[in-house]
mmCIF file of C-alpha atoms and ligand atoms in Angstrom:
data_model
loop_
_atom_site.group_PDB
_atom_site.id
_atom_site.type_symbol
_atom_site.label_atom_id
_atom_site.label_comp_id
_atom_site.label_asym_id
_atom_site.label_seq_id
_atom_site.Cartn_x
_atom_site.Cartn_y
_atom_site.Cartn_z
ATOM 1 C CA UNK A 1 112.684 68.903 77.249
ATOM 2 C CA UNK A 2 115.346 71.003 75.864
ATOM 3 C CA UNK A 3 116.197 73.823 78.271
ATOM 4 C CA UNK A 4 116.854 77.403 76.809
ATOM 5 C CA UNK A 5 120.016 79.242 77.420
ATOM 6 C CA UNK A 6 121.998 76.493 77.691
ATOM 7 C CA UNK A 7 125.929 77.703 78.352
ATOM 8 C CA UNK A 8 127.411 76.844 74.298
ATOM 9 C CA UNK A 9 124.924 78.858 72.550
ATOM 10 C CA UNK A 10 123.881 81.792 75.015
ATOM 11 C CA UNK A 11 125.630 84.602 73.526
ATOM 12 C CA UNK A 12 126.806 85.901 77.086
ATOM 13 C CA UNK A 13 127.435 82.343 78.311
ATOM 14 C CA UNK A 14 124.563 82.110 80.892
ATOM 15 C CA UNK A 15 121.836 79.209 81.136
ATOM 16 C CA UNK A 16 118.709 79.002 82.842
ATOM 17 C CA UNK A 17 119.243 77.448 86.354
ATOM 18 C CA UNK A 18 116.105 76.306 87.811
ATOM 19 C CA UNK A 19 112.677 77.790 88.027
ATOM 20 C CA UNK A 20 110.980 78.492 91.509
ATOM 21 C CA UNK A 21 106.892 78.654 91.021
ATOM 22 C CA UNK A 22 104.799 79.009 93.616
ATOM 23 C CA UNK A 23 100.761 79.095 92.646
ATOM 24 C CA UNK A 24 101.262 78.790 89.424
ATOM 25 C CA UNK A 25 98.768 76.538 87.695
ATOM 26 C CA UNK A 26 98.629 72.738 88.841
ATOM 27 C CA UNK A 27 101.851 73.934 91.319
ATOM 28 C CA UNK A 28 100.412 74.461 94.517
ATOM 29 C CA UNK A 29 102.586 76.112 97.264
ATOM 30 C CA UNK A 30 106.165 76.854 95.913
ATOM 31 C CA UNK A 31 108.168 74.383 93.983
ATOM 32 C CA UNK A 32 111.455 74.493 92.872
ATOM 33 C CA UNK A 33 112.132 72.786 89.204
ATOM 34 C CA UNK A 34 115.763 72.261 88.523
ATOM 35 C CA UNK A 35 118.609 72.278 88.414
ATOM 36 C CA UNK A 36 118.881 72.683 84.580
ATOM 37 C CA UNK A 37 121.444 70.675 82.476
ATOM 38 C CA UNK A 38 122.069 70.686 79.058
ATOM 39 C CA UNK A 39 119.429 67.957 78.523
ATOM 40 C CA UNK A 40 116.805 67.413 81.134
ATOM 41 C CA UNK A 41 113.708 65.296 80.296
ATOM 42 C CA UNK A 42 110.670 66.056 82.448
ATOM 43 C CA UNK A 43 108.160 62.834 82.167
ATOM 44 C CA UNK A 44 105.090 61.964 84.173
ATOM 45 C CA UNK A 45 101.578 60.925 83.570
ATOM 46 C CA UNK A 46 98.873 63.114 81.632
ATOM 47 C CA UNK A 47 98.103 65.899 83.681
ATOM 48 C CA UNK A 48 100.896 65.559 85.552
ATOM 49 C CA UNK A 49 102.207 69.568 84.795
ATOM 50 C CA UNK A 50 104.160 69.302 81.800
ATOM 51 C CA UNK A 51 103.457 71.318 79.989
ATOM 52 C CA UNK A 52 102.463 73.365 82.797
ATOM 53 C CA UNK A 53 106.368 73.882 83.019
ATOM 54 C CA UNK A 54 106.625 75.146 79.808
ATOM 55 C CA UNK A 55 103.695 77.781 80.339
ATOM 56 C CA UNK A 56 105.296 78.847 83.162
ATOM 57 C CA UNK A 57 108.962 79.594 81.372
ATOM 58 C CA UNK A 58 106.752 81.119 79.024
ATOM 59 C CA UNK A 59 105.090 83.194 81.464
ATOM 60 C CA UNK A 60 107.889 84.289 83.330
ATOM 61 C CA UNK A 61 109.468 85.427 80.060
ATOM 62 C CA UNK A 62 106.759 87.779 79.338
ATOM 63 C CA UNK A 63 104.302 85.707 77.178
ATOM 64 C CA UNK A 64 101.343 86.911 76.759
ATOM 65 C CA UNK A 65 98.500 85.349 78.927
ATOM 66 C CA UNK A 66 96.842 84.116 75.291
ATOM 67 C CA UNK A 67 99.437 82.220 74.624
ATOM 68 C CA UNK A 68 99.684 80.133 77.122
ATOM 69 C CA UNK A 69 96.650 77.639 76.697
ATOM 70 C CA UNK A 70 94.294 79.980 79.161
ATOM 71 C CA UNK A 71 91.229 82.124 78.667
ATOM 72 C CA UNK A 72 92.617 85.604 77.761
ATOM 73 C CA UNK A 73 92.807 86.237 82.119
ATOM 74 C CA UNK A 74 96.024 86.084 83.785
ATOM 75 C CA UNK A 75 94.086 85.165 87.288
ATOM 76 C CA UNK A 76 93.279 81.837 85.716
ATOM 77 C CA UNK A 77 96.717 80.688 85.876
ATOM 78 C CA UNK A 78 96.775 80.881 89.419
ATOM 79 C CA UNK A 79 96.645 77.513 91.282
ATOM 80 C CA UNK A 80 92.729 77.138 92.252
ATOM 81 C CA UNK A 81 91.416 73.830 93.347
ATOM 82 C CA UNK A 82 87.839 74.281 92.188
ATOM 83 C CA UNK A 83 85.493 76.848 91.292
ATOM 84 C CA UNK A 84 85.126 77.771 94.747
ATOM 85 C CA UNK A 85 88.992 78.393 95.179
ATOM 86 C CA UNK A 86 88.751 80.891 92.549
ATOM 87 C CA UNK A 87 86.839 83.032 94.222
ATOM 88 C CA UNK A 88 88.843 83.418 97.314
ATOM 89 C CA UNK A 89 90.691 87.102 97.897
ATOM 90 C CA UNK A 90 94.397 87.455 97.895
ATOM 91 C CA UNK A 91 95.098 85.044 95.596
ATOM 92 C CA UNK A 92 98.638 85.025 93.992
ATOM 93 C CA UNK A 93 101.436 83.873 92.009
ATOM 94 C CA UNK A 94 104.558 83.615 90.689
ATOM 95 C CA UNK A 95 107.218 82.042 88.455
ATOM 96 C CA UNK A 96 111.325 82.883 88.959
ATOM 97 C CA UNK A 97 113.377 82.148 86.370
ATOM 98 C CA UNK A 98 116.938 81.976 88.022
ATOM 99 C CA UNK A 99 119.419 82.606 85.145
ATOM 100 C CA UNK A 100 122.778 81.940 85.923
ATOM 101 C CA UNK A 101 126.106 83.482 85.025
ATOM 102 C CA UNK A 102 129.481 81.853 86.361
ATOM 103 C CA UNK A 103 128.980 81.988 89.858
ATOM 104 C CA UNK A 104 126.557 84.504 89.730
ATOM 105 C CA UNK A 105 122.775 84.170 89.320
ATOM 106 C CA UNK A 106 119.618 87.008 88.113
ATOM 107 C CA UNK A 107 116.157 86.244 89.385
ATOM 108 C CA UNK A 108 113.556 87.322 86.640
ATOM 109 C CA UNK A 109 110.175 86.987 88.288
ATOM 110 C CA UNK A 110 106.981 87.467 87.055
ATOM 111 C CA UNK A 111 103.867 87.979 89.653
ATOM 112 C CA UNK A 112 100.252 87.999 89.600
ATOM 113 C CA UNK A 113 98.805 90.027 91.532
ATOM 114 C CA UNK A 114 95.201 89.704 93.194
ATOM 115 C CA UNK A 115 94.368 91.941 90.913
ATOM 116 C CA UNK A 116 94.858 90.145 87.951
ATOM 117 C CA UNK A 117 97.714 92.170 86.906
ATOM 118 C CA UNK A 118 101.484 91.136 86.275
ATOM 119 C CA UNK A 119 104.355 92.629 88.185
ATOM 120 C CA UNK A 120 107.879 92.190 86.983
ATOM 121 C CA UNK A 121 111.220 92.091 88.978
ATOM 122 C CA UNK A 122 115.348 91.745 88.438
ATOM 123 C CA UNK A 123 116.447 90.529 91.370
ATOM 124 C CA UNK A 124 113.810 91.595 93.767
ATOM 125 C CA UNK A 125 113.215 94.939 92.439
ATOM 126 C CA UNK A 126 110.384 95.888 90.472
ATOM 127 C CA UNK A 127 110.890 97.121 86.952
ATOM 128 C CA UNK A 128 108.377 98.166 84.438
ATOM 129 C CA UNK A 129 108.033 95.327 81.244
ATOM 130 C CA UNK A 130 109.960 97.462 78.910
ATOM 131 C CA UNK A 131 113.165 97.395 81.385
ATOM 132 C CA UNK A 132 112.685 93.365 82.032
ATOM 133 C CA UNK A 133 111.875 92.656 78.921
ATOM 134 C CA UNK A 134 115.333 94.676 77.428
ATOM 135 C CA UNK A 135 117.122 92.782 79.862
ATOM 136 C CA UNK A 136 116.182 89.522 79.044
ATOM 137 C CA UNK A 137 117.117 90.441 75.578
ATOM 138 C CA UNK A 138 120.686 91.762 76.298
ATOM 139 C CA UNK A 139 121.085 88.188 77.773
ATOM 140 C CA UNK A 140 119.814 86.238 74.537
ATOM 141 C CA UNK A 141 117.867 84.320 76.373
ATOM 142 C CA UNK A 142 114.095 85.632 75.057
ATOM 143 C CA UNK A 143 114.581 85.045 71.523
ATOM 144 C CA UNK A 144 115.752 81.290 72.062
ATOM 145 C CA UNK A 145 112.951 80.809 74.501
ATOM 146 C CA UNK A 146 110.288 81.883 72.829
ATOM 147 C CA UNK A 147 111.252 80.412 69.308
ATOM 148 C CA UNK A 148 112.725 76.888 70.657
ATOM 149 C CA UNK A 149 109.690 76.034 73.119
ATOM 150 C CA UNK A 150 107.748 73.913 71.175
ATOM 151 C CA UNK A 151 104.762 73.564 72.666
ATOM 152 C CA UNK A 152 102.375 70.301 72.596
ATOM 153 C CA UNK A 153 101.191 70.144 69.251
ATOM 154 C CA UNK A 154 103.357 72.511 67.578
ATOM 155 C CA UNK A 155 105.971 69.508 66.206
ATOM 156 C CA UNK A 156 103.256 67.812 63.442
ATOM 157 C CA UNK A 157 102.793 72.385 62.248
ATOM 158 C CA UNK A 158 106.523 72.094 61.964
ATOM 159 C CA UNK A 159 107.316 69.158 60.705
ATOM 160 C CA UNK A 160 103.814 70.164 57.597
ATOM 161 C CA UNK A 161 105.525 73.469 57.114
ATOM 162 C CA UNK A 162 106.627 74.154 53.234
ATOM 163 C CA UNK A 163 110.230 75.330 52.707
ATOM 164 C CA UNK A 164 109.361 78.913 52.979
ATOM 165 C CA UNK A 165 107.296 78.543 55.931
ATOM 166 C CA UNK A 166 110.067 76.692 57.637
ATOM 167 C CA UNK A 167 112.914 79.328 56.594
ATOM 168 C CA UNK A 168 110.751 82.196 57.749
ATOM 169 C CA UNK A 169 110.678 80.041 60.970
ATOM 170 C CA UNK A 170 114.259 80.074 60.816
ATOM 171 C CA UNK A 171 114.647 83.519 60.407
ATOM 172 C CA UNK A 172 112.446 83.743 63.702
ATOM 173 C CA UNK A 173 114.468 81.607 65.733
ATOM 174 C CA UNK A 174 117.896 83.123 64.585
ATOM 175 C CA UNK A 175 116.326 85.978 65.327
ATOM 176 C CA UNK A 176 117.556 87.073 61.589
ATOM 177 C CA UNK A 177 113.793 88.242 61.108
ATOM 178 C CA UNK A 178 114.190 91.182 63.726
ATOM 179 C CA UNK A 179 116.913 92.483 60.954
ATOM 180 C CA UNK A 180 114.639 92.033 58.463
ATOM 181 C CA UNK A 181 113.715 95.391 58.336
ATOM 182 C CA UNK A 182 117.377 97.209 58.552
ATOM 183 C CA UNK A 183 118.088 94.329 55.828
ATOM 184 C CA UNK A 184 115.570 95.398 53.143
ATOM 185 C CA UNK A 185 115.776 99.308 54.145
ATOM 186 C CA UNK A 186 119.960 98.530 53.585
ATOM 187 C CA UNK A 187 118.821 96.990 50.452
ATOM 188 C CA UNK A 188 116.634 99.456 49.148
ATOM 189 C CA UNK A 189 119.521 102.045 50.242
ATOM 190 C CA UNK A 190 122.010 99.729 48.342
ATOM 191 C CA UNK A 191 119.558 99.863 45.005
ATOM 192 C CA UNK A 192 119.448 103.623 44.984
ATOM 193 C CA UNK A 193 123.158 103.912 45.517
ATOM 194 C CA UNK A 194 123.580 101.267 42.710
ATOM 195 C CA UNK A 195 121.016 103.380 41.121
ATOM 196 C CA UNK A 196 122.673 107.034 41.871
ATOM 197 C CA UNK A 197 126.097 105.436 40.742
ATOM 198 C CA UNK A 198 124.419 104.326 37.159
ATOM 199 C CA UNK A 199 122.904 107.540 36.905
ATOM 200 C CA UNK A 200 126.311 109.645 37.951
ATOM 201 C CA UNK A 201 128.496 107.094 35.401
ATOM 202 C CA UNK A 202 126.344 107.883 32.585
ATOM 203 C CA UNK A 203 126.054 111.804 33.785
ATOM 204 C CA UNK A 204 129.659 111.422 33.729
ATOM 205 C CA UNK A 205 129.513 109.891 30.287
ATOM 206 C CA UNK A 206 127.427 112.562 29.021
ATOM 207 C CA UNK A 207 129.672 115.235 30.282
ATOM 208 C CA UNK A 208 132.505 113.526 28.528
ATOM 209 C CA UNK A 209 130.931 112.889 25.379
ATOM 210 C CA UNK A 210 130.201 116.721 25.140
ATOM 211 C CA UNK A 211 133.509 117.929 25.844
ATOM 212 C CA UNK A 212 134.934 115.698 23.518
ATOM 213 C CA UNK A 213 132.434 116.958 20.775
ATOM 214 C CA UNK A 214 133.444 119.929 21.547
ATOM 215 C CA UNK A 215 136.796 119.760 21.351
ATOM 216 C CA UNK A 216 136.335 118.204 18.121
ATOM 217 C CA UNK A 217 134.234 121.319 16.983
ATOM 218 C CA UNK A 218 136.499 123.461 17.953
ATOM 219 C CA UNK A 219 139.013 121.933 15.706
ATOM 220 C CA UNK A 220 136.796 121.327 13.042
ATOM 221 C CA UNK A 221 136.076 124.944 13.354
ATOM 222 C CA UNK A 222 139.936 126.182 13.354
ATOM 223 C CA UNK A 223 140.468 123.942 10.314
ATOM 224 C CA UNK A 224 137.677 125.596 8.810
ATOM 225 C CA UNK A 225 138.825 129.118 9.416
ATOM 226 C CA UNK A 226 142.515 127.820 9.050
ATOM 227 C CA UNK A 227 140.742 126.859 5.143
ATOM 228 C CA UNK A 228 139.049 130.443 5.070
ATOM 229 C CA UNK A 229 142.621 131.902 5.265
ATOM 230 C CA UNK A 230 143.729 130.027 2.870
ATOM 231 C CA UNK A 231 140.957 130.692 0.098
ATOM 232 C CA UNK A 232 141.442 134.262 1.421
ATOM 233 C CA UNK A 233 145.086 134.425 0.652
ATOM 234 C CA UNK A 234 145.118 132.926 -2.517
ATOM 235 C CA UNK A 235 142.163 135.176 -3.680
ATOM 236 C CA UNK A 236 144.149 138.198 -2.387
ATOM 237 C CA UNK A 237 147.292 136.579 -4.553
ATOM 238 C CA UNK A 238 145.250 136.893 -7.855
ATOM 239 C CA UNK A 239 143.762 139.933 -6.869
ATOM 240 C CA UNK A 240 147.060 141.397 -6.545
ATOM 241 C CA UNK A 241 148.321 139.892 -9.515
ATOM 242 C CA UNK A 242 145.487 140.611 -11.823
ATOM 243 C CA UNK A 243 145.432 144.581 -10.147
ATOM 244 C CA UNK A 244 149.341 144.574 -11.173
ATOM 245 C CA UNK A 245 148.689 143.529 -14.712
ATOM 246 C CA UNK A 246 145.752 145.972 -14.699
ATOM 247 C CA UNK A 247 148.087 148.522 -13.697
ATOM 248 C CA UNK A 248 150.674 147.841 -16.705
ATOM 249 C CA UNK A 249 147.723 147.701 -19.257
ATOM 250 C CA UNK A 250 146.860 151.041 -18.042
ATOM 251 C CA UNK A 251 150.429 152.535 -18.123
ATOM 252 C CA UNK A 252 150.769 151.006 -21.985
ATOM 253 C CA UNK A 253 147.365 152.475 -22.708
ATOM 254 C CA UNK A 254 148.708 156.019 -21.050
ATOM 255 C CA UNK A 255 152.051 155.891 -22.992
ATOM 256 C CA UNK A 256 149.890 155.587 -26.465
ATOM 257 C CA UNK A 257 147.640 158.547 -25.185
ATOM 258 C CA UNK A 258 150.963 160.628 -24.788
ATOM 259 C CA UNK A 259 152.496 159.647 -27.941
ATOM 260 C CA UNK A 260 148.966 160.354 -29.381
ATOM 261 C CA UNK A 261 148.416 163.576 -27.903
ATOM 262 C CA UNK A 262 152.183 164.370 -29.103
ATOM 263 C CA UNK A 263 151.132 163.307 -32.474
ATOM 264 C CA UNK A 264 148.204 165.736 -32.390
ATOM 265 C CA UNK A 265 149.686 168.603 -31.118
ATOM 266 C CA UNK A 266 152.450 167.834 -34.068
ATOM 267 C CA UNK A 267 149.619 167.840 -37.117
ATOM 268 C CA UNK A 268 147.793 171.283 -35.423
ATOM 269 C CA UNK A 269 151.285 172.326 -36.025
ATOM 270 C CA UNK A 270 151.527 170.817 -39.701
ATOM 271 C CA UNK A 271 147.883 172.087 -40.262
ATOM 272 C CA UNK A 272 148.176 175.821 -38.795
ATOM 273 C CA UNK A 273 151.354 176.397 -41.332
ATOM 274 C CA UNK A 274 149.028 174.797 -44.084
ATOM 275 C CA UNK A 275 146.374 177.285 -42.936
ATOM 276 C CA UNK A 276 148.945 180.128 -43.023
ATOM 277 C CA UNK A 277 149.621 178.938 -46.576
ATOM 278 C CA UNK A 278 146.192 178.651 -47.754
ATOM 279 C CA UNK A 279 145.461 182.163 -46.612
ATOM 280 C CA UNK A 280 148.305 183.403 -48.024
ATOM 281 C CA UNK A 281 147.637 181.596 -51.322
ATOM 282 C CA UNK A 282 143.780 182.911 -51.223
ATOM 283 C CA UNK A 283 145.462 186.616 -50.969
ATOM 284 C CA UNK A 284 147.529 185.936 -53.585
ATOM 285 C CA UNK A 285 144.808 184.514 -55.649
ATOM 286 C CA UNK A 286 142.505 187.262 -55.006
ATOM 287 C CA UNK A 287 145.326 189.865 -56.284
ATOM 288 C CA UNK A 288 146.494 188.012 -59.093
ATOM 289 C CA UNK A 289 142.110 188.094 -59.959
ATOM 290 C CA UNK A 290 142.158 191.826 -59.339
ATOM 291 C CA UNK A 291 145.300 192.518 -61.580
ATOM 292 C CA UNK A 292 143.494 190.251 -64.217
ATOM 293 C CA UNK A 293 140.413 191.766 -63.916
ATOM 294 C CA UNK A 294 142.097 195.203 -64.128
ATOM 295 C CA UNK A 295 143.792 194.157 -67.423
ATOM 296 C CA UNK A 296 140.650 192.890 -69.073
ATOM 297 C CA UNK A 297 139.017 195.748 -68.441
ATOM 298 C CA UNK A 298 141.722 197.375 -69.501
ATOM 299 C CA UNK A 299 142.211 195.476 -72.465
ATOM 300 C CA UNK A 300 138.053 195.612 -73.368
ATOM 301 C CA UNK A 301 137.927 199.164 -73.361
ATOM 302 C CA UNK A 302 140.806 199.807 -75.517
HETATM 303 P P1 ATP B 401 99.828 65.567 78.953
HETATM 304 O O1 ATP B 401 100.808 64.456 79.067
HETATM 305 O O2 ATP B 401 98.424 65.112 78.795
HETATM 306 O O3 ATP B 401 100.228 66.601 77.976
HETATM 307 P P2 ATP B 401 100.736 67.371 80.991
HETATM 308 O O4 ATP B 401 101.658 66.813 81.965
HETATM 309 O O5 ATP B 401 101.298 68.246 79.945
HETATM 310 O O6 ATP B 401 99.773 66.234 80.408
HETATM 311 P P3 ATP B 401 99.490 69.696 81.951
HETATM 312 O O7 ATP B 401 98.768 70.231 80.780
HETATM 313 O O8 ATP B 401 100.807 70.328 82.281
HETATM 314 O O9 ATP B 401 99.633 68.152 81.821
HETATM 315 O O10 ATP B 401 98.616 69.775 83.224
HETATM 316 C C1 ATP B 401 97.256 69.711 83.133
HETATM 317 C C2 ATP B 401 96.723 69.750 84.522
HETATM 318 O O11 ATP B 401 96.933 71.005 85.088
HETATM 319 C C3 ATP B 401 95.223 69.511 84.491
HETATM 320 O O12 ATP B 401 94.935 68.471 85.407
HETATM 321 C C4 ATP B 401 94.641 70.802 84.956
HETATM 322 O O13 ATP B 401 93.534 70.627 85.798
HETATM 323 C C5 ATP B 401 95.755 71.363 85.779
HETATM 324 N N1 ATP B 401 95.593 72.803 85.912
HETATM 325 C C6 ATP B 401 95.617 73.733 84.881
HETATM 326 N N2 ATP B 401 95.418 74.964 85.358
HETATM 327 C C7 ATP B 401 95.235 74.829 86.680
HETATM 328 C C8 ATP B 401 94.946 75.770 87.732
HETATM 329 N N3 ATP B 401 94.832 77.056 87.535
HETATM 330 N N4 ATP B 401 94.842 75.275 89.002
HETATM 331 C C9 ATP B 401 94.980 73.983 89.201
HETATM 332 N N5 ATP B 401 95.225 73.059 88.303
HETATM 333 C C10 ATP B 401 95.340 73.478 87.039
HETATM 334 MG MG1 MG B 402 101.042 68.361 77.991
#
């Protein structure tokens, strides 16, 4: 048998001494098992206690009663003879693991009580599961325990197991499986940051795009107003130059009126003095008739 907590791979460089059990299944009385080296082979006949040994490692690390090849009671672990045994009153056991450290050593003991109950101790004093169970953890020892005793029976489910079966074993006995859960919640983290990062790249993108457009419709638009001045001031040109030839027409056109007004005002002129004439001719005329008629009358009557 392979012995857990052996000095190279305990992470705090303690190993698991020697167990003391006293009552404790086919043990009767107290019996110390041990010392502990870094391979120890327990043999004996069938039924010698075997694998009574490993129940009781097993028990004194906190295994479940279940699990250790009983009916679901604790009290049956306890060292009875025959039906008759089992009856009696103040019936108890234990199992100490001794773990030890350099030159010091812990005592992790489990008890049954007469009541059927378990009782747990560090070093003599009595400490709730929770506390015994956290220390057995800081030491490393629990997780190698419980995943490297391989219990009669166990080897031929190993040795069937597919790949993935056997790697989620592996993750169990590394003890990798306990991060399993801080691994995928890191992962799922790591997806939406991945995620977060696309989304603020192409947010970022976006943003760039637009200012780009619009710095190119801003020029566009300059150009374009830059192309309204232009129209503008060549329009204004021909305006201007069209008004000024306008403007000379009109002078030329206003010289002729003058010089035709003058022309006018000289030909009343011209036609009053014919007028005068006229008149004057008319009175003449009329007197030159009167004298005539004066000397034909004259000249009829004599
Ligand atoms: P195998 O080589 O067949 O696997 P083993 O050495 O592993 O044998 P165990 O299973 O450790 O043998 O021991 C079995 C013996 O333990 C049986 O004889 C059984 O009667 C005895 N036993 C189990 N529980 C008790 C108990 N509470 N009180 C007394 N003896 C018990
Ligand atoms: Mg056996």
């Amino acid at each position: 048998m392979a012995t857990a907590g052996d000095g190279r791979s305990s992470g705090v460089g303690g190993r698991i001494h020697r167990l003391e059990v006293e009552n404790f299944k086919s043990y009767k009385g107290m019996h110390t098992i041990g010392p502990f080296f870094d391979f120890t082979a327990i043999i004996g006949p069938n039924g010698a206690g075997k694998s009574n040994l490993m129940d009781a490692i097993s028990f004194v690390l906190g295994v479940r009663s279940v699990q250790l090849r009983t009916r679901a009671q604790l009290k049956d672990l306890i060292y009875a003879l025959d039906d008759r045994d089992k009856e009696a009153k103040g019936r108890r056991a234990y199992v100490r693991l001794v773990y030890q450290m350099g030159a010091d050593e812990l005592h992790f003991t489990r008890t049954i009580t007469d009541a059927g109950g378990s009782e747990y101790r560090i070093d003599g004093r009595a400490v709730n599961w929770e506390d015994y169970n956290a220390k057995l953890r800081s030491l490393g020892i629990l997780v190698k325990a419980r995943n490297f005793l391989v219990f009669q029976g166990v080897v031929e489910s190993i040795a069937s197991k597919n790949p993935k079966e056997l790697t989620a074993l592996l993750e169990q006995i590394s003890g990798s499986d306990e991060l399993r859960r801080e691994y995928d919640e890191l992962e799922e983290l790591k997806a939406r940051v991945v995620m977060e990062r696309k989304q603020k790249k192409a947010q970022k993108e976006e943003a760039e795009k637009h200012m780009r457009l619009q710095q190119e419709l801003k020029l566009l638009k300059t150009e374009h107003y830059l192309w309204q001045l232009y129209t503008i001031g060549k329009d204004k040109e021909k305006l201007e130059a069209d008004l000024a030839e306008d403007r000379q027409s009109l002078q030329q056109v206003q010289e002729k009126n003058q010089s035709a007004d003058y022309e006018l005002a000289a030909k009343k002129k011209e036609q009053s003095g014919f007028l005068k004439k006229m008149t004057l001719c008319e009175k003449m005329m009329a007197k030159k008739k009167l004298e005539l008629d004066k000397k034909v009358s004259g000249f009829l009557l004599s």
